[in-house]
Amino acid sequence: MAASLRAIREAALDGRMHNIFTRRTQLESLQKTLLDEADAIQDAIRADTGYAAPEAAMEYLLTLNTLKEYHQTLNIDRALQDEYAIARGEDATSRRDPVGIVYIVPTSYTVFYSVLVAVAGALTAGNCIVIELPNSLQALPVLIKKLLASSLDRSTIAFVPTPATDEDLGPQHMRLHQDDHLPGKVVAVVDRTANINHAAEALVSARFSFGGRSPYAPDLVFVNEYIKESFLMALVQASVSFPLSASTIHEDEGRPEKDQEEREGLRVLSSLGRGEIVEADRLDPKALPDTLTGGPLLVHTVRSLDHAIDLSNLVGNLRGAYVFAHEKSAKYLTQFINADVSFVNHIPVEVLGKGFTFKRH
């Protein structure tokens, strides 16, 4: 493999991607190819994932938008100012040197977005790229290789079917491993002051969109007992109204309905639409699996804001929290629920579709 990556190592050593004009040209070429192949890209996403057409379109559009944002950061005037800062007797505090080679191991979730955005980010920073894409009969890996090979300088990008060693990549490289399974869970709190129908529609969409595989799909919903019945009815209605696709989740398909309803402490409210909505009469948050990705939407009743905070924090490692409440109540909840990120009265589709990771510092 070291011989096959020789051209990439040489391109990294001679700084072929350092020039800002080259980087802009490469990104523009990639953008044009993605625009020209819009239908083929979305068809491949749907074929490999079973997403509904709007979900495939969302992944495609998020990718294009991120490439546009990267392109906008490549300001030629500013780059020239930075390059000649020392010649003007100024400090070059904004100078940044590329790594050389960025080695990308993609996630299996939103693979098109994950690969293309990582490639665009590496190019924008002036790096060459090696992507680990195992040989596959799926449509997306083949299409991704074709799109990148036809858009970019072939001496600056390469694909390998098996892991490359440090020797293969040379001394100037970094590895980008995109996590398939992020630790932790995502909770939602629906307070008595919330807009019930809006909260129900947002949570059903977030739980069951993208095949239920988003790392930021809500796993557990805490609803105030005062609005419990109205909220559960709204959830069921939202689930039934939600459009079906080939990625519809039915984990318990084939299991008798009576068995489902008799699972200890759980009551299945709906198994129509895209997946199950389950009310948990008794719940030990600490006993929940580390990840519920692809599972049902669990709903549990709470008595107050403090009760919701206590149960949320008992869950443990929280990737995220969605809060549906009046602004003052939402402020209190987000202040004391120990989540990496919180969103109030909405769930951004960008978070669900991208699947990136938020970290507390």
mmCIF file of C-alpha atoms in Angstrom:
data_model
loop_
_atom_site.group_PDB
_atom_site.id
_atom_site.type_symbol
_atom_site.label_atom_id
_atom_site.label_comp_id
_atom_site.label_asym_id
_atom_site.label_seq_id
_atom_site.Cartn_x
_atom_site.Cartn_y
_atom_site.Cartn_z
ATOM 1 C CA MET A 1 0.000 0.000 0.000
ATOM 2 C CA ALA A 2 2.921 2.360 0.678
ATOM 3 C CA ALA A 3 3.751 2.400 -3.061
ATOM 4 C CA SER A 4 0.166 3.163 -4.069
ATOM 5 C CA LEU A 5 0.105 6.204 -1.771
ATOM 6 C CA ARG A 6 3.441 7.564 -2.958
ATOM 7 C CA ALA A 7 1.848 10.310 -5.064
ATOM 8 C CA ILE A 8 -0.175 11.510 -2.072
ATOM 9 C CA ARG A 9 2.889 11.655 0.160
ATOM 10 C CA GLU A 10 4.819 13.584 -2.485
ATOM 11 C CA ALA A 11 1.955 16.049 -2.965
ATOM 12 C CA ALA A 12 1.828 16.635 0.790
ATOM 13 C CA LEU A 13 5.584 17.156 1.001
ATOM 14 C CA ASP A 14 5.711 19.726 -1.793
ATOM 15 C CA GLY A 15 2.696 21.599 -0.399
ATOM 16 C CA ARG A 16 0.553 21.206 -3.483
ATOM 17 C CA MET A 17 -2.603 22.270 -1.659
ATOM 18 C CA HIS A 18 -1.084 25.190 0.247
ATOM 19 C CA ASN A 19 -1.936 27.769 -2.399
ATOM 20 C CA ILE A 20 -5.298 29.391 -1.685
ATOM 21 C CA PHE A 21 -6.152 29.650 -5.400
ATOM 22 C CA THR A 22 -5.681 25.890 -5.755
ATOM 23 C CA ARG A 23 -7.885 25.211 -2.767
ATOM 24 C CA ARG A 24 -10.654 27.474 -4.081
ATOM 25 C CA THR A 25 -10.476 25.883 -7.530
ATOM 26 C CA GLN A 26 -10.685 22.380 -6.068
ATOM 27 C CA LEU A 27 -13.682 23.236 -3.900
ATOM 28 C CA GLU A 28 -15.459 24.937 -6.809
ATOM 29 C CA SER A 29 -14.879 21.887 -8.983
ATOM 30 C CA LEU A 30 -16.315 19.638 -6.274
ATOM 31 C CA GLN A 31 -19.341 21.886 -5.795
ATOM 32 C CA LYS A 32 -20.068 21.887 -9.533
ATOM 33 C CA THR A 33 -19.881 18.091 -9.689
ATOM 34 C CA LEU A 34 -22.287 17.740 -6.756
ATOM 35 C CA LEU A 35 -24.747 20.111 -8.391
ATOM 36 C CA ASP A 36 -24.542 18.262 -11.713
ATOM 37 C CA GLU A 37 -25.098 14.888 -10.038
ATOM 38 C CA ALA A 38 -27.872 15.930 -7.639
ATOM 39 C CA ASP A 39 -30.371 13.277 -8.745
ATOM 40 C CA ALA A 40 -27.834 10.435 -8.782
ATOM 41 C CA ILE A 41 -26.588 11.385 -5.314
ATOM 42 C CA GLN A 42 -30.036 11.454 -3.744
ATOM 43 C CA ASP A 43 -31.000 8.200 -5.466
ATOM 44 C CA ALA A 44 -27.882 6.528 -4.051
ATOM 45 C CA ILE A 45 -28.603 7.835 -0.542
ATOM 46 C CA ARG A 46 -32.124 6.440 -0.707
ATOM 47 C CA ALA A 47 -30.962 3.123 -2.146
ATOM 48 C CA ASP A 48 -28.407 2.524 0.623
ATOM 49 C CA THR A 49 -30.342 3.905 3.581
ATOM 50 C CA GLY A 50 -34.022 3.575 2.770
ATOM 51 C CA TYR A 51 -34.520 7.250 3.616
ATOM 52 C CA ALA A 52 -37.592 9.073 2.393
ATOM 53 C CA ALA A 53 -36.976 11.524 -0.440
ATOM 54 C CA PRO A 54 -37.029 14.615 1.848
ATOM 55 C CA GLU A 55 -34.447 12.997 4.146
ATOM 56 C CA ALA A 56 -32.112 12.221 1.249
ATOM 57 C CA ALA A 57 -32.575 15.770 -0.028
ATOM 58 C CA MET A 58 -31.766 17.116 3.426
ATOM 59 C CA GLU A 59 -28.472 15.209 3.628
ATOM 60 C CA TYR A 60 -27.560 16.411 0.131
ATOM 61 C CA LEU A 61 -28.445 20.053 0.853
ATOM 62 C CA LEU A 62 -26.628 20.065 4.199
ATOM 63 C CA THR A 63 -23.542 18.852 2.371
ATOM 64 C CA LEU A 64 -23.771 21.587 -0.261
ATOM 65 C CA ASN A 65 -24.335 24.242 2.372
ATOM 66 C CA THR A 66 -21.291 23.173 4.365
ATOM 67 C CA LEU A 67 -19.100 23.209 1.240
ATOM 68 C CA LYS A 68 -20.342 26.747 0.546
ATOM 69 C CA GLU A 69 -19.382 27.795 4.081
ATOM 70 C CA TYR A 70 -15.892 26.345 3.680
ATOM 71 C CA HIS A 71 -15.467 28.117 0.346
ATOM 72 C CA GLN A 72 -16.447 31.442 1.911
ATOM 73 C CA THR A 73 -13.624 31.121 4.454
ATOM 74 C CA LEU A 74 -11.032 31.139 1.651
ATOM 75 C CA ASN A 75 -10.637 34.902 1.435
ATOM 76 C CA ILE A 76 -7.836 35.743 -1.008
ATOM 77 C CA ASP A 77 -7.244 39.307 0.236
ATOM 78 C CA ARG A 78 -6.999 38.159 3.834
ATOM 79 C CA ALA A 79 -4.682 35.292 2.866
ATOM 80 C CA LEU A 80 -2.315 37.712 1.119
ATOM 81 C CA GLN A 81 -2.382 40.024 4.120
ATOM 82 C CA ASP A 82 -1.482 37.122 6.396
ATOM 83 C CA GLU A 83 1.256 35.865 4.056
ATOM 84 C CA TYR A 84 3.082 39.214 3.989
ATOM 85 C CA ALA A 85 2.491 40.187 7.622
ATOM 86 C CA ILE A 86 6.134 39.705 8.612
ATOM 87 C CA ALA A 87 7.322 41.658 5.540
ATOM 88 C CA ARG A 88 5.286 44.592 6.893
ATOM 89 C CA GLY A 89 6.890 44.203 10.315
ATOM 90 C CA GLU A 90 3.752 42.674 11.847
ATOM 91 C CA ASP A 91 3.235 39.482 13.861
ATOM 92 C CA ALA A 92 1.867 36.543 11.834
ATOM 93 C CA THR A 93 -0.390 35.354 14.668
ATOM 94 C CA SER A 94 -3.011 33.876 12.327
ATOM 95 C CA ARG A 95 -0.579 31.685 10.368
ATOM 96 C CA ARG A 96 -1.621 28.038 10.260
ATOM 97 C CA ASP A 97 0.260 25.261 8.479
ATOM 98 C CA PRO A 98 -1.571 22.239 7.035
ATOM 99 C CA VAL A 99 -0.948 18.818 8.542
ATOM 100 C CA GLY A 100 -0.105 17.240 5.201
ATOM 101 C CA ILE A 101 -2.387 14.211 4.820
ATOM 102 C CA VAL A 102 -5.779 13.739 6.482
ATOM 103 C CA TYR A 103 -6.787 10.077 6.736
ATOM 104 C CA ILE A 104 -10.591 9.728 6.944
ATOM 105 C CA VAL A 105 -12.441 6.696 8.301
ATOM 106 C CA PRO A 106 -16.129 7.503 7.661
ATOM 107 C CA THR A 107 -19.094 6.753 9.874
ATOM 108 C CA SER A 108 -21.869 4.563 8.494
ATOM 109 C CA TYR A 109 -24.468 7.211 9.416
ATOM 110 C CA THR A 110 -25.064 9.911 6.783
ATOM 111 C CA VAL A 111 -21.989 8.574 5.001
ATOM 112 C CA PHE A 112 -22.319 10.948 2.039
ATOM 113 C CA TYR A 113 -22.387 14.025 4.253
ATOM 114 C CA SER A 114 -19.679 12.684 6.548
ATOM 115 C CA VAL A 115 -17.193 11.938 3.765
ATOM 116 C CA LEU A 116 -17.795 15.008 1.599
ATOM 117 C CA VAL A 117 -17.707 17.494 4.455
ATOM 118 C CA ALA A 118 -14.550 15.960 5.924
ATOM 119 C CA VAL A 119 -12.930 16.126 2.484
ATOM 120 C CA ALA A 120 -13.968 19.765 2.049
ATOM 121 C CA GLY A 121 -12.631 20.690 5.474
ATOM 122 C CA ALA A 122 -9.288 18.996 4.811
ATOM 123 C CA LEU A 123 -8.999 20.693 1.401
ATOM 124 C CA THR A 124 -9.863 24.098 2.841
ATOM 125 C CA ALA A 125 -7.046 23.692 5.355
ATOM 126 C CA GLY A 126 -4.600 22.810 2.557
ATOM 127 C CA ASN A 127 -4.256 19.061 3.056
ATOM 128 C CA CYS A 128 -4.174 15.998 0.855
ATOM 129 C CA ILE A 129 -6.645 13.233 1.640
ATOM 130 C CA VAL A 130 -6.777 9.459 1.995
ATOM 131 C CA ILE A 131 -10.182 7.851 2.575
ATOM 132 C CA GLU A 132 -10.707 4.350 3.913
ATOM 133 C CA LEU A 133 -13.650 2.956 1.949
ATOM 134 C CA PRO A 134 -13.941 -0.861 1.985
ATOM 135 C CA ASN A 135 -14.971 -2.540 -1.250
ATOM 136 C CA SER A 136 -18.750 -2.636 -1.291
ATOM 137 C CA LEU A 137 -21.733 -3.416 -3.475
ATOM 138 C CA GLN A 138 -23.594 -0.424 -2.064
ATOM 139 C CA ALA A 139 -24.222 2.575 -4.274
ATOM 140 C CA LEU A 140 -22.778 5.360 -2.134
ATOM 141 C CA PRO A 141 -19.135 4.215 -1.742
ATOM 142 C CA VAL A 142 -18.856 3.705 -5.497
ATOM 143 C CA LEU A 143 -20.496 7.044 -6.257
ATOM 144 C CA ILE A 144 -18.379 8.928 -3.698
ATOM 145 C CA LYS A 145 -15.178 7.586 -5.257
ATOM 146 C CA LYS A 146 -16.400 8.567 -8.718
ATOM 147 C CA LEU A 147 -17.408 12.101 -7.680
ATOM 148 C CA LEU A 148 -14.173 12.861 -5.859
ATOM 149 C CA ALA A 149 -11.912 11.304 -8.478
ATOM 150 C CA SER A 150 -13.565 13.312 -11.250
ATOM 151 C CA SER A 151 -13.558 16.599 -9.303
ATOM 152 C CA LEU A 152 -10.196 16.772 -7.551
ATOM 153 C CA ASP A 153 -6.523 16.596 -8.483
ATOM 154 C CA ARG A 154 -5.830 12.860 -8.420
ATOM 155 C CA SER A 155 -2.439 13.416 -6.850
ATOM 156 C CA THR A 156 -4.114 14.911 -3.776
ATOM 157 C CA ILE A 157 -6.752 12.272 -2.999
ATOM 158 C CA ALA A 158 -6.645 8.487 -2.714
ATOM 159 C CA PHE A 159 -8.830 5.624 -1.518
ATOM 160 C CA VAL A 160 -7.809 2.489 0.353
ATOM 161 C CA PRO A 161 -10.023 -0.566 1.033
ATOM 162 C CA THR A 162 -8.167 -1.575 4.206
ATOM 163 C CA PRO A 163 -6.558 0.425 7.051
ATOM 164 C CA ALA A 164 -3.353 2.261 6.119
ATOM 165 C CA THR A 165 -0.369 2.185 8.459
ATOM 166 C CA ASP A 166 1.641 5.185 9.633
ATOM 167 C CA GLU A 167 4.378 4.098 7.240
ATOM 168 C CA ASP A 168 1.911 4.142 4.345
ATOM 169 C CA LEU A 169 0.887 7.711 5.155
ATOM 170 C CA GLY A 170 4.281 9.140 6.034
ATOM 171 C CA PRO A 171 5.203 11.376 8.980
ATOM 172 C CA GLN A 172 2.909 14.291 8.101
ATOM 173 C CA HIS A 173 -0.578 12.966 8.683
ATOM 174 C CA MET A 174 -3.526 12.881 11.066
ATOM 175 C CA ARG A 175 -6.364 10.364 11.387
ATOM 176 C CA LEU A 176 -10.031 11.346 11.486
ATOM 177 C CA HIS A 177 -12.151 8.485 12.827
ATOM 178 C CA GLN A 178 -15.830 9.376 12.661
ATOM 179 C CA ASP A 179 -17.646 7.591 15.484
ATOM 180 C CA ASP A 180 -20.430 5.179 14.549
ATOM 181 C CA HIS A 181 -21.722 4.748 18.086
ATOM 182 C CA LEU A 182 -21.458 7.720 20.415
ATOM 183 C CA PRO A 183 -21.738 6.983 24.150
ATOM 184 C CA GLY A 184 -24.589 8.411 26.148
ATOM 185 C CA LYS A 185 -28.247 9.189 25.592
ATOM 186 C CA VAL A 186 -30.520 12.059 24.619
ATOM 187 C CA VAL A 187 -33.470 13.158 26.752
ATOM 188 C CA ALA A 188 -36.374 15.526 26.226
ATOM 189 C CA VAL A 189 -38.488 17.347 28.796
ATOM 190 C CA VAL A 190 -42.018 18.504 28.003
ATOM 191 C CA ASP A 191 -43.277 20.854 30.701
ATOM 192 C CA ARG A 192 -46.894 21.774 31.380
ATOM 193 C CA THR A 193 -46.191 25.189 29.813
ATOM 194 C CA ALA A 194 -45.160 23.653 26.478
ATOM 195 C CA ASN A 195 -47.004 23.782 23.174
ATOM 196 C CA ILE A 196 -48.101 20.148 23.267
ATOM 197 C CA ASN A 197 -48.724 19.548 19.560
ATOM 198 C CA HIS A 198 -45.506 21.273 18.516
ATOM 199 C CA ALA A 199 -43.474 19.242 21.029
ATOM 200 C CA ALA A 200 -45.068 15.960 19.945
ATOM 201 C CA GLU A 201 -44.481 16.582 16.244
ATOM 202 C CA ALA A 202 -40.871 17.655 16.811
ATOM 203 C CA LEU A 203 -40.047 14.638 18.999
ATOM 204 C CA VAL A 204 -41.655 12.073 16.683
ATOM 205 C CA SER A 205 -39.854 13.568 13.704
ATOM 206 C CA ALA A 206 -36.530 13.595 15.562
ATOM 207 C CA ARG A 207 -36.881 10.044 16.894
ATOM 208 C CA PHE A 208 -37.911 8.373 13.659
ATOM 209 C CA SER A 209 -36.320 10.464 10.878
ATOM 210 C CA PHE A 210 -33.225 9.078 9.143
ATOM 211 C CA GLY A 211 -34.236 5.543 10.086
ATOM 212 C CA GLY A 212 -34.030 6.417 13.780
ATOM 213 C CA ARG A 213 -30.241 6.216 13.554
ATOM 214 C CA SER A 214 -29.317 9.802 14.359
ATOM 215 C CA PRO A 215 -26.995 10.046 17.379
ATOM 216 C CA TYR A 216 -29.158 12.967 18.505
ATOM 217 C CA ALA A 217 -32.567 11.314 18.199
ATOM 218 C CA PRO A 218 -34.346 11.547 21.583
ATOM 219 C CA ASP A 219 -34.280 8.310 23.557
ATOM 220 C CA LEU A 220 -36.394 9.250 26.555
ATOM 221 C CA VAL A 221 -39.101 11.900 27.062
ATOM 222 C CA PHE A 222 -40.077 13.211 30.491
ATOM 223 C CA VAL A 223 -43.553 14.765 30.404
ATOM 224 C CA ASN A 224 -45.299 16.646 33.183
ATOM 225 C CA GLU A 225 -48.155 14.609 34.662
ATOM 226 C CA TYR A 226 -50.584 17.514 34.242
ATOM 227 C CA ILE A 227 -50.433 17.271 30.424
ATOM 228 C CA LYS A 228 -49.550 13.577 30.135
ATOM 229 C CA GLU A 229 -52.757 12.328 28.491
ATOM 230 C CA SER A 230 -52.966 15.192 25.994
ATOM 231 C CA PHE A 231 -49.300 14.801 25.119
ATOM 232 C CA LEU A 232 -49.543 11.026 24.603
ATOM 233 C CA MET A 233 -52.513 11.506 22.284
ATOM 234 C CA ALA A 234 -50.557 14.137 20.341
ATOM 235 C CA LEU A 235 -47.575 11.766 20.089
ATOM 236 C CA VAL A 236 -49.697 8.953 18.680
ATOM 237 C CA GLN A 237 -51.346 11.304 16.182
ATOM 238 C CA ALA A 238 -47.954 12.653 15.083
ATOM 239 C CA SER A 239 -46.609 9.119 14.686
ATOM 240 C CA VAL A 240 -49.549 7.993 12.554
ATOM 241 C CA SER A 241 -49.286 11.110 10.389
ATOM 242 C CA PHE A 242 -45.540 10.801 9.903
ATOM 243 C CA PRO A 243 -44.709 9.602 6.343
ATOM 244 C CA LEU A 244 -43.472 6.040 5.949
ATOM 245 C CA SER A 245 -40.287 5.045 4.147
ATOM 246 C CA ALA A 246 -38.170 1.975 3.610
ATOM 247 C CA SER A 247 -36.230 2.928 6.746
ATOM 248 C CA THR A 248 -39.305 2.538 8.945
ATOM 249 C CA ILE A 249 -38.389 1.129 12.334
ATOM 250 C CA HIS A 250 -40.192 -1.980 13.526
ATOM 251 C CA GLU A 251 -37.879 -3.694 15.986
ATOM 252 C CA ASP A 252 -40.603 -5.926 17.385
ATOM 253 C CA GLU A 253 -42.093 -6.995 14.051
ATOM 254 C CA GLY A 254 -43.358 -10.533 14.341
ATOM 255 C CA ARG A 255 -43.701 -10.369 18.150
ATOM 256 C CA PRO A 256 -47.302 -10.835 19.332
ATOM 257 C CA GLU A 257 -48.925 -7.579 20.367
ATOM 258 C CA LYS A 258 -49.837 -8.977 23.761
ATOM 259 C CA ASP A 259 -46.180 -9.757 24.490
ATOM 260 C CA GLN A 260 -45.226 -6.216 23.581
ATOM 261 C CA GLU A 261 -47.768 -4.767 25.957
ATOM 262 C CA GLU A 262 -46.693 -7.025 28.791
ATOM 263 C CA ARG A 263 -43.040 -6.058 28.780
ATOM 264 C CA GLU A 264 -42.320 -5.195 32.381
ATOM 265 C CA GLY A 265 -43.255 -1.630 33.206
ATOM 266 C CA LEU A 266 -43.867 -0.704 29.562
ATOM 267 C CA ARG A 267 -47.071 0.017 27.666
ATOM 268 C CA VAL A 268 -46.993 0.263 23.880
ATOM 269 C CA LEU A 269 -49.062 3.252 22.841
ATOM 270 C CA SER A 270 -48.476 3.013 19.107
ATOM 271 C CA SER A 271 -46.587 0.765 16.730
ATOM 272 C CA LEU A 272 -48.031 2.398 13.639
ATOM 273 C CA GLY A 273 -46.157 4.821 11.433
ATOM 274 C CA ARG A 274 -42.382 4.652 11.701
ATOM 275 C CA GLY A 275 -41.840 3.060 15.101
ATOM 276 C CA GLU A 276 -43.037 2.371 18.602
ATOM 277 C CA ILE A 277 -44.064 4.896 21.216
ATOM 278 C CA VAL A 278 -43.863 3.312 24.640
ATOM 279 C CA GLU A 279 -44.966 4.623 28.027
ATOM 280 C CA ALA A 280 -42.722 3.552 30.880
ATOM 281 C CA ASP A 281 -44.724 3.274 34.108
ATOM 282 C CA ARG A 282 -41.647 2.272 36.063
ATOM 283 C CA LEU A 283 -38.218 3.401 34.974
ATOM 284 C CA ASP A 284 -34.699 3.111 36.300
ATOM 285 C CA PRO A 285 -32.770 5.701 34.248
ATOM 286 C CA LYS A 286 -29.410 4.221 35.276
ATOM 287 C CA ALA A 287 -30.456 0.805 33.916
ATOM 288 C CA LEU A 288 -31.109 2.044 30.379
ATOM 289 C CA PRO A 289 -28.806 0.640 27.664
ATOM 290 C CA ASP A 290 -25.860 2.871 26.778
ATOM 291 C CA THR A 291 -27.470 3.602 23.443
ATOM 292 C CA LEU A 292 -31.077 3.298 22.310
ATOM 293 C CA THR A 293 -30.387 4.241 18.707
ATOM 294 C CA GLY A 294 -33.032 2.773 16.431
ATOM 295 C CA GLY A 295 -35.298 1.873 19.346
ATOM 296 C CA PRO A 296 -38.701 3.113 20.494
ATOM 297 C CA LEU A 297 -39.505 6.523 21.914
ATOM 298 C CA LEU A 298 -39.849 6.033 25.665
ATOM 299 C CA VAL A 299 -42.139 8.366 27.624
ATOM 300 C CA HIS A 300 -42.116 8.724 31.419
ATOM 301 C CA THR A 301 -44.145 10.991 33.689
ATOM 302 C CA VAL A 302 -42.590 13.573 36.025
ATOM 303 C CA ARG A 303 -44.187 15.657 38.763
ATOM 304 C CA SER A 304 -42.207 18.872 38.466
ATOM 305 C CA LEU A 305 -39.236 20.644 36.904
ATOM 306 C CA ASP A 306 -36.964 19.420 39.689
ATOM 307 C CA HIS A 307 -38.190 15.849 39.207
ATOM 308 C CA ALA A 308 -37.376 16.093 35.489
ATOM 309 C CA ILE A 309 -33.911 17.465 36.283
ATOM 310 C CA ASP A 310 -33.183 14.713 38.806
ATOM 311 C CA LEU A 311 -34.276 11.885 36.482
ATOM 312 C CA SER A 312 -32.421 13.378 33.510
ATOM 313 C CA ASN A 313 -29.184 13.583 35.469
ATOM 314 C CA LEU A 314 -29.684 10.034 36.769
ATOM 315 C CA VAL A 315 -29.574 8.835 33.155
ATOM 316 C CA GLY A 316 -25.881 9.705 33.270
ATOM 317 C CA ASN A 317 -23.886 10.684 30.208
ATOM 318 C CA LEU A 318 -26.215 12.962 28.208
ATOM 319 C CA ARG A 319 -25.263 13.808 24.633
ATOM 320 C CA GLY A 320 -28.131 16.246 24.426
ATOM 321 C CA ALA A 321 -31.379 17.544 25.902
ATOM 322 C CA TYR A 322 -34.465 18.989 24.221
ATOM 323 C CA VAL A 323 -36.638 21.206 26.392
ATOM 324 C CA PHE A 324 -40.177 22.235 25.521
ATOM 325 C CA ALA A 325 -41.411 24.850 27.979
ATOM 326 C CA HIS A 326 -41.987 28.539 28.611
ATOM 327 C CA GLU A 327 -38.718 30.459 28.394
ATOM 328 C CA LYS A 328 -38.334 30.915 32.173
ATOM 329 C CA SER A 329 -38.908 27.229 32.865
ATOM 330 C CA ALA A 330 -36.657 26.314 29.954
ATOM 331 C CA LYS A 331 -33.859 28.446 31.405
ATOM 332 C CA TYR A 332 -34.101 26.573 34.712
ATOM 333 C CA LEU A 333 -34.168 23.153 33.066
ATOM 334 C CA THR A 334 -31.237 23.755 30.717
ATOM 335 C CA GLN A 335 -29.193 25.277 33.526
ATOM 336 C CA PHE A 336 -29.363 22.189 35.722
ATOM 337 C CA ILE A 337 -29.662 19.279 33.263
ATOM 338 C CA ASN A 338 -26.067 18.185 32.671
ATOM 339 C CA ALA A 339 -26.155 17.679 28.899
ATOM 340 C CA ASP A 340 -23.434 18.388 26.345
ATOM 341 C CA VAL A 341 -25.889 20.583 24.432
ATOM 342 C CA SER A 342 -29.478 21.723 24.959
ATOM 343 C CA PHE A 343 -32.113 23.056 22.573
ATOM 344 C CA VAL A 344 -35.270 24.924 23.612
ATOM 345 C CA ASN A 345 -38.622 24.509 21.849
ATOM 346 C CA HIS A 346 -37.102 23.162 18.652
ATOM 347 C CA ILE A 347 -34.901 20.325 17.370
ATOM 348 C CA PRO A 348 -32.610 21.492 14.546
ATOM 349 C CA VAL A 349 -32.706 19.143 11.592
ATOM 350 C CA GLU A 350 -29.028 20.019 11.032
ATOM 351 C CA VAL A 351 -28.174 18.273 14.305
ATOM 352 C CA LEU A 352 -30.112 15.134 13.362
ATOM 353 C CA GLY A 353 -28.800 14.987 9.813
ATOM 354 C CA LYS A 354 -25.160 15.739 10.496
ATOM 355 C CA GLY A 355 -24.700 13.619 13.589
ATOM 356 C CA PHE A 356 -21.717 15.647 14.787
ATOM 357 C CA THR A 357 -20.530 15.630 18.388
ATOM 358 C CA PHE A 358 -20.852 18.405 20.942
ATOM 359 C CA LYS A 359 -18.351 18.425 23.801
ATOM 360 C CA ARG A 360 -18.421 20.352 27.040
ATOM 361 C CA HIS A 361 -15.218 22.165 27.987
#
